Coordinates of C-alpha atoms and ligand atoms in Angstrom, one line a residue:
X1 CA -0.1 0.0 -0.1
X2 CA 1.5 3.5 -1.1
X3 CA 1.8 6.0 1.5
X4 CA -1.0 8.8 1.2
X5 CA 1.0 12.1 0.6
X6 CA 0.5 14.8 3.2
X7 CA -2.1 17.2 3.1
X8 CA -1.2 20.6 1.4
X9 CA -2.7 23.0 4.0
X10 CA -2.2 26.1 1.9
X11 CA -4.3 24.8 -1.0
X12 CA -6.8 22.9 1.3
X13 CA -7.7 26.0 2.8
X14 CA -8.0 28.2 -0.2
X15 CA -9.9 25.9 -2.2
X16 CA -12.2 25.6 1.2
X17 CA -12.6 28.9 2.2
X18 CA -12.9 30.5 -1.2
X19 CA -16.4 28.7 -1.9
X20 CA -17.6 29.5 1.7
X21 CA -16.9 33.4 1.1
X22 CA -18.4 33.3 -2.1
X23 CA -21.9 31.5 -1.0
X24 CA -22.1 33.5 2.2
X25 CA -21.0 36.6 0.9
X26 CA -23.2 36.7 -2.3
X27 CA -26.4 35.8 -0.1
X28 CA -25.7 38.3 2.7
X29 CA -25.0 40.6 0.0
X30 CA -28.1 40.1 -2.2
X31 CA -30.3 39.9 1.2
X32 CA -28.8 42.6 3.5
X33 CA -26.4 44.6 1.2
X34 CA -26.7 45.4 -2.6
X35 CA -25.0 44.2 -5.7
X36 CA -24.9 47.0 -8.4
X37 CA -25.8 45.9 -12.0
X38 CA -22.4 47.3 -13.1
X39 CA -20.9 44.6 -10.4
X40 CA -22.3 41.7 -12.4
X41 CA -21.0 43.4 -15.7
X42 CA -17.4 43.2 -14.1
X43 CA -18.0 39.6 -12.9
X44 CA -18.7 38.8 -16.3
X45 CA -16.1 40.7 -18.1
X46 CA -13.5 38.9 -15.4
X47 CA -15.1 35.4 -16.0
X48 CA -14.2 35.8 -19.9
X49 CA -10.9 37.4 -19.3
X50 CA -9.7 35.1 -16.8
X51 CA -11.4 31.9 -18.6
X52 CA -9.6 32.8 -21.8
X53 CA -6.5 33.3 -20.0
X54 CA -6.7 29.8 -18.7
X55 CA -8.1 28.0 -22.1
X56 CA -6.4 30.1 -24.6
X57 CA -3.2 31.2 -23.0
X58 CA -2.3 28.6 -20.3
X59 CA -3.5 25.7 -21.9
X60 CA -3.5 26.2 -25.7
X61 CA -0.8 28.5 -25.9
X62 CA 1.8 27.6 -23.2
X63 CA 1.1 24.0 -22.3
X64 CA 0.7 22.8 -26.0
X65 CA 2.5 25.7 -28.4
X66 CA -0.6 25.0 -30.6
X67 CA 0.0 28.9 -31.7
X68 CA 2.1 31.8 -31.4
X69 CA 1.1 35.3 -29.7
X70 CA 2.4 38.6 -29.2
X71 CA 3.3 40.1 -26.3
X72 CA 0.4 42.3 -25.3
X73 CA -1.6 39.1 -25.9
X74 CA 0.8 37.1 -23.4
X75 CA 0.7 39.9 -20.9
X76 CA -3.1 39.9 -20.9
X77 CA -3.1 35.8 -20.3
X78 CA -0.5 36.2 -17.7
X79 CA -2.0 38.5 -15.8
X80 CA -5.9 37.4 -15.8
X81 CA -4.4 34.1 -15.7
X82 CA -2.8 35.0 -12.3
X83 CA -6.1 36.0 -11.1
X84 CA -7.6 32.6 -11.4
X85 CA -5.2 31.4 -8.6
X86 CA -4.5 28.2 -10.6
X87 CA -0.6 28.5 -10.2
X88 CA 1.8 30.2 -12.4
X89 CA 2.3 29.1 -16.0
X90 CA 5.2 27.3 -15.3
X91 CA 3.5 25.2 -12.5
X92 CA 0.1 24.5 -14.6
X93 CA 2.0 23.7 -17.7
X94 CA 4.2 21.1 -15.9
X95 CA 1.4 19.3 -14.3
X96 CA -0.7 19.3 -17.5
X97 CA 2.2 18.1 -20.0
X98 CA 2.5 15.3 -17.5
X99 CA -1.3 14.7 -17.6
X100 CA -1.2 14.3 -21.3
X101 CA 2.3 12.2 -21.2
X102 CA 1.3 9.6 -18.6
X103 CA -2.6 9.7 -18.4
X104 CA -2.6 6.3 -20.1
X105 CA 1.2 5.1 -19.4
X106 CA 1.9 5.5 -15.7
X107 CA -0.9 6.7 -13.4
X108 CA 1.4 7.8 -10.4
X109 CA 2.9 10.7 -12.9
X110 CA -0.3 11.8 -14.3
X111 CA -1.0 14.6 -11.6
X112 CA -4.4 14.3 -12.0
X113 CA -5.1 10.5 -13.0
X114 CA -8.8 9.7 -13.6
X115 CA -7.5 6.1 -12.6
X116 CA -7.4 7.3 -9.0
X117 CA -11.1 8.4 -9.1
X118 CA -13.3 11.3 -9.9
X119 CA -12.5 13.2 -6.7
X120 CA -8.9 12.7 -6.9
X121 CA -8.7 14.3 -10.5
X122 CA -11.4 17.0 -9.8
X123 CA -9.9 18.3 -6.6
X124 CA -8.1 15.6 -4.4
X125 CA -4.7 16.1 -6.3
X126 CA -4.5 19.8 -5.1
X127 CA -5.4 18.9 -1.7
X128 CA -2.4 16.6 -1.3
X129 CA 0.0 18.5 -3.7
X130 CA 3.4 18.2 -3.3
X131 CA 5.0 21.0 -4.1
X132 CA 8.5 20.3 -3.9
X133 CA 8.6 17.4 -6.0
X134 CA 7.8 19.3 -9.2
X135 CA 10.7 19.5 -11.3
X136 CA 9.9 21.8 -14.3
X137 CA 12.2 19.7 -16.7
X138 CA 9.5 19.6 -19.0
X139 CA 8.9 23.3 -19.1
X140 CA 12.5 24.4 -20.3
X141 CA 10.8 25.9 -23.4
X142 CA 8.6 28.0 -21.4
X143 CA 11.4 29.2 -19.1
X144 CA 13.1 30.9 -21.9
X145 CA 10.3 33.5 -22.0
X146 CA 10.8 36.5 -20.2
X147 CA 7.4 37.2 -19.3
X148 CA 6.5 33.7 -18.3
X149 CA 9.6 34.0 -15.5
X150 CA 8.5 37.4 -14.7
X151 CA 4.9 35.8 -13.8
X152 CA 6.4 33.0 -11.9
X153 CA 8.3 35.4 -9.8
X154 CA 5.7 37.8 -8.8
X155 CA 2.9 35.1 -9.1
X156 CA 1.8 35.6 -5.6
X157 CA 1.3 39.3 -5.5
X158 CA 0.1 39.1 -9.0
X159 CA -2.8 36.8 -8.0
X160 CA -4.0 38.9 -5.0
X161 CA -3.9 42.2 -7.0
X162 CA -5.6 41.1 -10.3
X163 CA -7.6 38.4 -8.4
X164 CA -9.0 40.4 -5.5
X165 CA -7.9 43.9 -5.2
X166 CA -8.4 44.8 -8.8
X167 CA -12.3 43.8 -8.8
X168 CA -12.5 45.7 -5.5
X169 CA -11.1 48.7 -6.8
X170 CA -13.0 48.9 -10.0
X171 CA -16.3 48.5 -8.4
X172 CA -15.6 51.2 -5.6
X173 CA -15.8 53.5 -8.7
X174 CA -19.8 52.9 -8.5
X175 CA -19.7 52.7 -4.6
X176 CA -20.1 48.8 -4.5
X177 CA -16.4 47.7 -3.4
X178 CA -17.4 44.8 -1.0
X179 CA -19.8 43.5 -4.2
X180 CA -16.6 43.6 -6.5
X181 CA -14.6 41.7 -4.0
X182 CA -17.3 38.6 -3.2
X183 CA -18.8 38.6 -6.9
X184 CA -16.3 39.7 -9.2
X185 CA -13.5 38.1 -6.9
X186 CA -14.3 34.8 -5.1
X187 CA -17.5 33.9 -6.8
X188 CA -15.9 34.3 -10.1
X189 CA -12.4 32.6 -8.5
X190 CA -14.9 29.5 -7.7
X191 CA -16.5 29.4 -10.9
X192 CA -13.4 29.4 -12.7
X193 CA -11.7 26.8 -10.7
X194 CA -14.3 24.4 -10.9
X195 CA -14.7 24.7 -14.7
X196 CA -11.0 24.2 -14.9
X197 CA -11.5 20.9 -12.7
X198 CA -14.4 19.5 -14.4
X199 CA -12.2 19.1 -17.6
X200 CA -10.0 16.7 -15.5
X201 CA -12.8 14.9 -13.7
X202 CA -16.0 14.9 -16.0
X203 CA -14.2 15.1 -19.1
X204 CA -12.6 11.8 -18.4
X205 CA -15.5 9.9 -17.5
X206 CA -18.9 11.0 -19.3
X207 CA -18.9 11.4 -22.7
X208 CA -18.0 10.0 -26.2
X209 CA -14.6 8.7 -27.2
X210 CA -14.8 9.8 -30.9
X211 CA -11.3 10.0 -31.8
X212 CA -9.6 7.3 -29.5
X213 CA -11.2 4.6 -27.8
X214 CA -8.1 3.6 -25.5
X215 CA -8.2 7.3 -24.1
X216 CA -10.1 8.1 -20.7
X217 CA -10.5 11.5 -22.1
X218 CA -14.2 12.0 -23.6
X219 CA -16.0 14.6 -25.7
X220 CA -18.8 16.1 -24.2
X221 CA -20.7 19.1 -25.6
X222 CA -22.4 20.1 -22.3
X223 CA -19.0 20.4 -20.5
X224 CA -17.8 22.6 -23.8
X225 CA -20.5 25.1 -22.8
X226 CA -19.3 25.8 -19.4
X227 CA -15.5 25.5 -20.4
X228 CA -15.3 27.9 -23.6
X229 CA -15.0 24.9 -25.7
X230 CA -12.5 22.5 -23.6
X231 CA -15.4 20.0 -23.5
X232 CA -13.9 18.1 -26.6
X233 CA -11.5 16.6 -24.4
X234 CA -11.0 13.2 -26.4
X235 CA -9.9 15.0 -29.7
X236 CA -7.8 17.2 -27.6
X237 CA -5.9 14.2 -26.1
X238 CA -5.7 12.6 -29.4
X239 CA -4.3 15.9 -31.2
X240 CA -3.4 18.0 -28.7
X241 CA -1.1 20.2 -30.8
X242 CA -4.3 21.4 -32.8
X243 CA -5.2 24.9 -31.3
X244 CA -8.7 23.7 -31.8
X245 CA -11.0 21.5 -29.4
X246 CA -14.1 21.5 -31.0
X247 CA -13.0 20.7 -34.4
X248 CA -16.2 20.8 -36.5
X249 CA -17.4 24.5 -37.5
X250 CA -20.7 24.0 -35.1
X251 CA -18.9 23.0 -32.3
X252 CA -19.2 25.2 -29.3
X253 CA -15.7 26.2 -28.8
X254 CA -15.3 30.2 -28.3
X255 CA -11.4 29.6 -27.4
X256 CA -10.7 28.6 -30.9
X257 CA -13.0 31.7 -32.3
X258 CA -10.9 34.0 -29.9
X259 CA -7.8 32.6 -31.1
X260 CA -8.7 33.0 -34.6
X261 CA -10.2 36.4 -34.1
X262 CA -6.8 37.6 -32.9
X263 CA -5.1 36.2 -35.7
X264 CA -7.1 38.5 -38.2
X265 CA -5.5 41.4 -36.6
X266 CA -2.1 40.0 -36.4
X267 CA -2.0 39.2 -32.6
X268 CA -1.9 35.5 -32.9
X269 CA 0.1 33.4 -35.7
X270 CA 0.9 29.9 -36.7
X271 CA -2.3 28.4 -35.7
X272 CA -1.7 24.8 -35.9
X273 CA -4.6 22.3 -37.5
X274 CA -4.2 18.9 -38.3
X275 CA -5.6 17.8 -41.6
X276 CA -9.4 17.4 -42.2
X277 CA -8.1 13.8 -43.9
X278 CA -6.0 12.8 -40.9
X279 CA -8.8 13.9 -38.3
X280 CA -11.8 11.8 -40.4
X281 CA -9.5 8.9 -40.7
X282 CA -9.0 8.8 -37.0
X283 CA -12.5 9.1 -36.4
X284 CA -13.5 6.3 -38.6
X285 CA -10.9 4.3 -37.0
X286 CA -11.9 4.7 -33.6
X287 CA -15.7 3.8 -34.9
X288 CA -14.8 0.7 -36.6
Ligands
ZN301 ZN1 -4.5 19.5 -23.0
ZN302 ZN1 -7.2 15.3 -19.9

């Protein structure tokens, strides 16, 4: 019986207190205080800015190098990505690259392996995360990027500033600082956290194995709605280099539209696609 790793109290207390603060705070504000409509607009903008920073930035740009982005776009991803409290790009990508590399080969090396159960893949892995054991040898290419190194070095102050102080200060402009902190801060953090976690849990269990039957990853269009298109996870595990996850034109994948939209104004380049023929051949083999 392998020894269980000790509890990471920093992660555990953060992951436990943020939903409590978000829930109690939102109810109390709605009942005893006031949430301005502008605060809900700010919440929505923060959801999109942080969501795209994770899906288009952390995931498809940095972890998979599925396209290139100019520095203003990278800066946007790095500061709003920090606001999600999901770790720095270097931390997030070393784990994610190990997830892809080992998800079918060596469960102990996949940080959020579904073979260890839904709870472990969703959040349990963070509760027992051993930060010291990360070796970062699979992100040497990212360490060469000065902006990425800067985000890693100043991650904690950046996360607190962009994640909590910034929405509080903006909402103070219309006299709703507390609403900004609770709604655009804590509630938004919890929602972005769990939509990211859903990919590692739900999207390795409930859905279709369209492109590869051997992979645990599945395509789930409902999850795609909640995760800016990341729900087409079987396609993604089969073709991680493709900047799209929802590969058909009618698949709801706002992240691919965002990346492609930026390419029309020259802010993103070198968008990688697997050929239609190869995708179709792979789909038929999996169906056969
Ligand atoms: Zn991935
Ligand atoms: Zn996965």
